PDB file of C-alpha atoms in Angstrom:
ATOM      1  CA  MET A 101      50.691 143.864  56.342  1.00 55.00           C
ATOM      2  CA  GLN A 102      48.646 140.971  57.976  1.00 60.00           C
ATOM      3  CA  ALA A 103      51.510 139.033  57.867  1.00 52.00           C
ATOM      4  CA  ILE A 104      53.845 141.213  59.405  1.00 54.00           C
ATOM      5  CA  ARG A 105      51.141 141.475  62.101  1.00 49.00           C
ATOM      6  CA  TRP A 106      50.902 137.477  62.579  1.00 43.00           C
ATOM      7  CA  VAL A 107      54.903 137.288  62.755  1.00 43.00           C
ATOM      8  CA  PHE A 108      54.409 140.470  65.888  1.00 44.00           C
ATOM      9  CA  VAL A 109      52.234 138.009  67.838  1.00 43.00           C
ATOM     10  CA  ILE A 110      54.354 135.066  66.949  1.00 48.00           C
ATOM     11  CA  LEU A 111      57.602 136.804  68.511  1.00 42.00           C
ATOM     12  CA  GLY A 112      55.094 137.875  71.516  1.00 46.00           C
ATOM     13  CA  VAL A 113      54.284 134.426  72.369  1.00 41.00           C
ATOM     14  CA  LEU A 114      57.451 132.424  71.964  1.00 40.00           C
ATOM     15  CA  GLY A 115      58.725 135.731  74.679  1.00 41.00           C
ATOM     16  CA  ALA A 116      56.114 135.554  77.008  1.00 37.00           C
ATOM     17  CA  VAL A 117      56.562 132.144  77.094  1.00 35.00           C
ATOM     18  CA  ALA A 118      60.423 132.536  77.426  1.00 38.00           C
ATOM     19  CA  ALA A 119      60.444 135.038  80.039  1.00 38.00           C
ATOM     20  CA  HIS A 120      57.373 132.323  82.250  1.00 39.00           C
ATOM     21  CA  ALA A 121      60.315 129.152  81.553  1.00 40.00           C
ATOM     22  CA  GLN A 122      63.085 132.229  82.736  1.00 48.00           C
ATOM     23  CA  SER A 123      60.869 133.015  86.204  1.00 61.00           C
ATOM     24  CA  SER A 124      60.211 129.213  87.480  1.00 76.00           C
ATOM     25  CA  ARG A 125      64.103 128.162  86.818  1.00 90.00           C
ATOM     26  CA  PRO A 126      65.572 127.842  90.148  1.00 94.00           C
ATOM     27  CA  VAL A 127      68.841 129.753  89.809  1.00 94.00           C
ATOM     28  CA  PHE A 128      72.046 127.876  90.200  1.00 92.00           C
ATOM     29  CA  LEU A 129      74.609 128.566  93.220  1.00 95.00           C
ATOM     30  CA  LEU A 130      77.381 125.906  93.122  1.00 93.00           C
ATOM     31  CA  GLY A 131      77.884 122.981  92.261  1.00 92.00           C
ATOM     32  CA  GLN A 132      80.670 120.164  93.779  1.00 90.00           C
ATOM     33  CA  GLY A 133      81.608 117.341  92.390  1.00 88.00           C
ATOM     34  CA  ASP A 134      83.320 114.520  92.548  1.00 84.00           C
ATOM     35  CA  MET A 135      84.039 111.457  89.809  1.00 83.00           C
ATOM     36  CA  ALA A 136      81.290 109.788  91.305  1.00 87.00           C
ATOM     37  CA  THR A 137      79.055 111.922  92.297  1.00 89.00           C
ATOM     38  CA  MET A 138      77.941 115.922  91.528  1.00 91.00           C
ATOM     39  CA  HIS A 139      76.334 118.755  94.595  1.00 93.00           C
ATOM     40  CA  ASN A 140      74.217 121.120  93.541  1.00 94.00           C
ATOM     41  CA  TRP A 141      72.938 124.078  95.530  1.00 96.00           C
ATOM     42  CA  GLU A 142      69.193 125.730  93.744  1.00 96.00           C
ATOM     43  CA  VAL A 143      67.180 127.767  95.389  1.00 96.00           C
ATOM     44  CA  PRO A 144      63.388 128.695  93.729  1.00 95.00           C
ATOM     45  CA  ARG A 145      62.893 132.030  91.648  1.00 94.00           C
ATOM     46  CA  LYS A 146      61.225 132.735  93.795  1.00 94.00           C
ATOM     47  CA  GLN A 147      63.473 132.363  96.833  1.00 94.00           C
ATOM     48  CA  TYR A 148      66.481 134.145  95.865  1.00 94.00           C
ATOM     49  CA  GLU A 149      63.784 136.684  94.520  1.00 94.00           C
ATOM     50  CA  ALA A 150      63.287 137.184  98.278  1.00 94.00           C
ATOM     51  CA  LEU A 151      66.921 137.328  99.746  1.00 94.00           C
ATOM     52  CA  PRO A 152      68.497 141.038 101.000  1.00 93.00           C
ATOM     53  CA  THR A 153      70.250 142.733  98.391  1.00 92.00           C
ATOM     54  CA  TRP A 154      73.894 143.579  99.940  1.00 92.00           C
ATOM     55  CA  SER A 155      76.712 143.260  98.624  1.00 90.00           C
ATOM     56  CA  PRO A 156      81.456 143.397 100.222  1.00 92.00           C
ATOM     57  CA  ALA A 157      80.770 146.785  99.466  1.00 92.00           C
ATOM     58  CA  ASP A 158      78.231 148.258 101.647  1.00 93.00           C
ATOM     59  CA  GLY A 159      79.632 146.649 104.899  1.00 95.00           C
ATOM     60  CA  SER A 160      78.200 143.954 107.781  1.00 96.00           C
ATOM     61  CA  PRO A 161      76.237 141.150 105.702  1.00 97.00           C
ATOM     62  CA  PRO A 162      72.403 141.241 106.476  1.00 97.00           C
ATOM     63  CA  LEU A 163      73.654 137.742 108.237  1.00 98.00           C
ATOM     64  CA  ALA A 164      76.243 137.659 110.468  1.00 98.00           C
ATOM     65  CA  VAL A 165      79.322 136.116 110.023  1.00 97.00           C
ATOM     66  CA  ASN A 166      79.278 133.701 113.449  1.00 98.00           C
ATOM     67  CA  ARG A 167      75.903 133.262 112.836  1.00 98.00           C
ATOM     68  CA  ALA A 168      75.616 132.094 109.933  1.00 98.00           C
ATOM     69  CA  LEU A 169      78.454 129.433 111.106  1.00 98.00           C
ATOM     70  CA  GLU A 170      76.535 128.498 113.933  1.00 98.00           C
ATOM     71  CA  ILE A 171      73.627 127.708 111.421  1.00 98.00           C
ATOM     72  CA  GLY A 172      75.839 125.300 109.578  1.00 98.00           C
ATOM     73  CA  SER A 173      77.431 123.886 112.077  1.00 98.00           C
ATOM     74  CA  ALA A 174      74.312 122.656 113.008  1.00 97.00           C
ATOM     75  CA  TRP A 175      73.215 122.539 110.134  1.00 98.00           C
ATOM     76  CA  ILE A 176      76.694 119.618 108.777  1.00 97.00           C
ATOM     77  CA  LYS A 177      76.387 118.181 112.189  1.00 97.00           C
ATOM     78  CA  SER A 178      71.779 117.225 111.038  1.00 97.00           C
ATOM     79  CA  ARG A 179      73.409 115.058 108.073  1.00 95.00           C
ATOM     80  CA  HIS A 180      75.954 113.356 109.461  1.00 94.00           C
ATOM     81  CA  PRO A 181      74.904 112.682 113.380  1.00 94.00           C
ATOM     82  CA  ASP A 182      78.421 109.703 113.319  1.00 92.00           C
ATOM     83  CA  ILE A 183      80.564 112.010 113.033  1.00 93.00           C
ATOM     84  CA  LYS A 184      81.065 113.581 116.303  1.00 92.00           C
ATOM     85  CA  GLN A 185      83.312 117.121 115.520  1.00 95.00           C
ATOM     86  CA  PHE A 186      83.482 119.397 112.843  1.00 96.00           C
ATOM     87  CA  ASP A 187      86.610 122.275 111.811  1.00 95.00           C
ATOM     88  CA  SER A 188      85.202 125.820 109.570  1.00 95.00           C
ATOM     89  CA  LEU A 189      87.022 124.566 106.847  1.00 95.00           C
ATOM     90  CA  SER A 190      87.513 127.962 105.277  1.00 96.00           C
ATOM     91  CA  LEU A 191      84.165 130.639 104.615  1.00 97.00           C
ATOM     92  CA  SER A 192      83.595 132.838 101.991  1.00 97.00           C
ATOM     93  CA  PHE A 193      80.822 135.687 100.173  1.00 95.00           C
ATOM     94  CA  VAL A 194      79.646 133.724  97.546  1.00 94.00           C
ATOM     95  CA  ARG A 195      77.754 136.204  94.563  1.00 92.00           C
ATOM     96  CA  ALA A 196      74.690 134.715  94.082  1.00 88.00           C
ATOM     97  CA  GLY A 197      73.475 134.020  90.272  1.00 72.00           C
ATOM     98  CA  CYS A 198      75.425 134.265  87.153  1.00 64.00           C
ATOM     99  CA  CYS A 199      74.066 136.111  85.038  1.00 63.00           C
ATOM    100  CA  VAL A 200      72.433 139.522  85.578  1.00 63.00           C
ATOM    101  CA  SER A 201      75.108 142.667  86.502  1.00 64.00           C
ATOM    102  CA  GLY A 202      74.465 144.664  89.207  1.00 69.00           C
ATOM    103  CA  ASP A 203      72.330 141.086  90.537  1.00 77.00           C
ATOM    104  CA  GLU A 204      73.107 141.661  94.435  1.00 85.00           C
ATOM    105  CA  ARG A 205      72.342 138.694  96.464  1.00 93.00           C
ATOM    106  CA  TRP A 206      75.284 136.866  98.230  1.00 95.00           C
ATOM    107  CA  PHE A 207      74.981 133.636  99.688  1.00 97.00           C
ATOM    108  CA  TYR A 208      77.854 132.164 102.330  1.00 98.00           C
ATOM    109  CA  ARG A 209      79.232 129.102 101.681  1.00 98.00           C
ATOM    110  CA  ILE A 210      80.922 127.229 104.172  1.00 98.00           C
ATOM    111  CA  ASP A 211      83.429 123.912 104.397  1.00 96.00           C
ATOM    112  CA  PHE A 212      83.757 121.764 107.296  1.00 97.00           C
ATOM    113  CA  GLN A 213      86.485 118.679 107.699  1.00 96.00           C
ATOM    114  CA  PRO A 214      85.524 116.392 110.075  1.00 95.00           C
ATOM    115  CA  VAL A 215      87.717 115.769 113.275  1.00 94.00           C
ATOM    116  CA  VAL A 216      88.498 111.858 114.129  1.00 91.00           C
ATOM    117  CA  SER A 217      90.330 110.561 117.394  1.00 90.00           C
ATOM    118  CA  GLY A 218      91.220 114.115 117.420  1.00 90.00           C
ATOM    119  CA  GLN A 219      92.671 114.395 114.015  1.00 89.00           C
ATOM    120  CA  ARG A 220      91.136 116.170 110.717  1.00 91.00           C
ATOM    121  CA  MET A 221      90.074 114.242 107.775  1.00 89.00           C
ATOM    122  CA  TYR A 222      90.405 115.366 104.734  1.00 84.00           C
ATOM    123  CA  GLY A 223      88.611 115.170 101.290  1.00 79.00           C
ATOM    124  CA  GLY A 224      84.427 114.595 101.234  1.00 78.00           C
ATOM    125  CA  GLN A 225      81.592 116.564 100.762  1.00 83.00           C
ATOM    126  CA  PHE A 226      81.454 118.796 103.872  1.00 95.00           C
ATOM    127  CA  ILE A 227      79.921 121.812 102.234  1.00 96.00           C
ATOM    128  CA  ALA A 228      77.326 124.034 103.686  1.00 97.00           C
ATOM    129  CA  VAL A 229      75.315 127.159 101.793  1.00 98.00           C
ATOM    130  CA  VAL A 230      73.742 129.915 103.997  1.00 98.00           C
ATOM    131  CA  LEU A 231      72.134 132.321 102.657  1.00 97.00           C
ATOM    132  CA  MET A 232      71.441 135.439 104.488  1.00 97.00           C
ATOM    133  CA  ASN A 233      68.163 135.336 105.486  1.00 97.00           C
ATOM    134  CA  GLY A 234      69.544 132.060 107.463  1.00 98.00           C
ATOM    135  CA  THR A 235      68.009 129.990 105.252  1.00 97.00           C
ATOM    136  CA  VAL A 236      70.554 126.393 104.781  1.00 98.00           C
ATOM    137  CA  VAL A 237      70.349 125.189 100.790  1.00 97.00           C
ATOM    138  CA  GLU A 238      69.835 121.038 100.356  1.00 96.00           C
ATOM    139  CA  PRO A 239      72.276 120.455  98.127  1.00 95.00           C
ATOM    140  CA  ARG A 240      70.417 118.037  94.609  1.00 93.00           C
ATOM    141  CA  ILE A 241      72.927 114.802  94.800  1.00 90.00           C
ATOM    142  CA  GLU A 242      73.539 112.596  91.434  1.00 90.00           C
ATOM    143  CA  SER A 243      75.659 110.309  90.636  1.00 89.00           C
ATOM    144  CA  ARG A 244      77.656 110.307  88.200  1.00 80.00           C
ATOM    145  CA  GLY A 245      77.931 107.041  85.011  1.00 71.00           C
ATOM    146  CA  PRO A 246      81.180 105.828  83.753  1.00 68.00           C
ATOM    147  CA  ARG A 247      82.891 108.186  81.823  1.00 58.00           C
TER     148      ARG A 247
END
């Protein structure tokens, strides 16, 4: 009987440790890369949990599309001051988080194209991730070694 009690105690401790590890890990939103570099957008779990819940089925998003585009445009221009003009290429809603059904937190993914001498340029990582509270998520950039 004592052995069974210890098994339950150990399982309880392991469960608490696992729950703490899960609650302290950042929430992965998006990953985009090429042969040399990977961009990962993540937010701390507490920040993620504070985001408004919303689904496209609910109607208008908490952050209006035009406002998200303004925020994303200002951010991308600040990251690339040498490029004077960007055009928005696409704007989409993306569900945040990966694993919990019914977790209705969404963000904007806005892809931009640099414009140089009146010509749109293709290629590169010109992406802004804008949360529904108006926060822009900075990507964590990883260099990829030779394969």
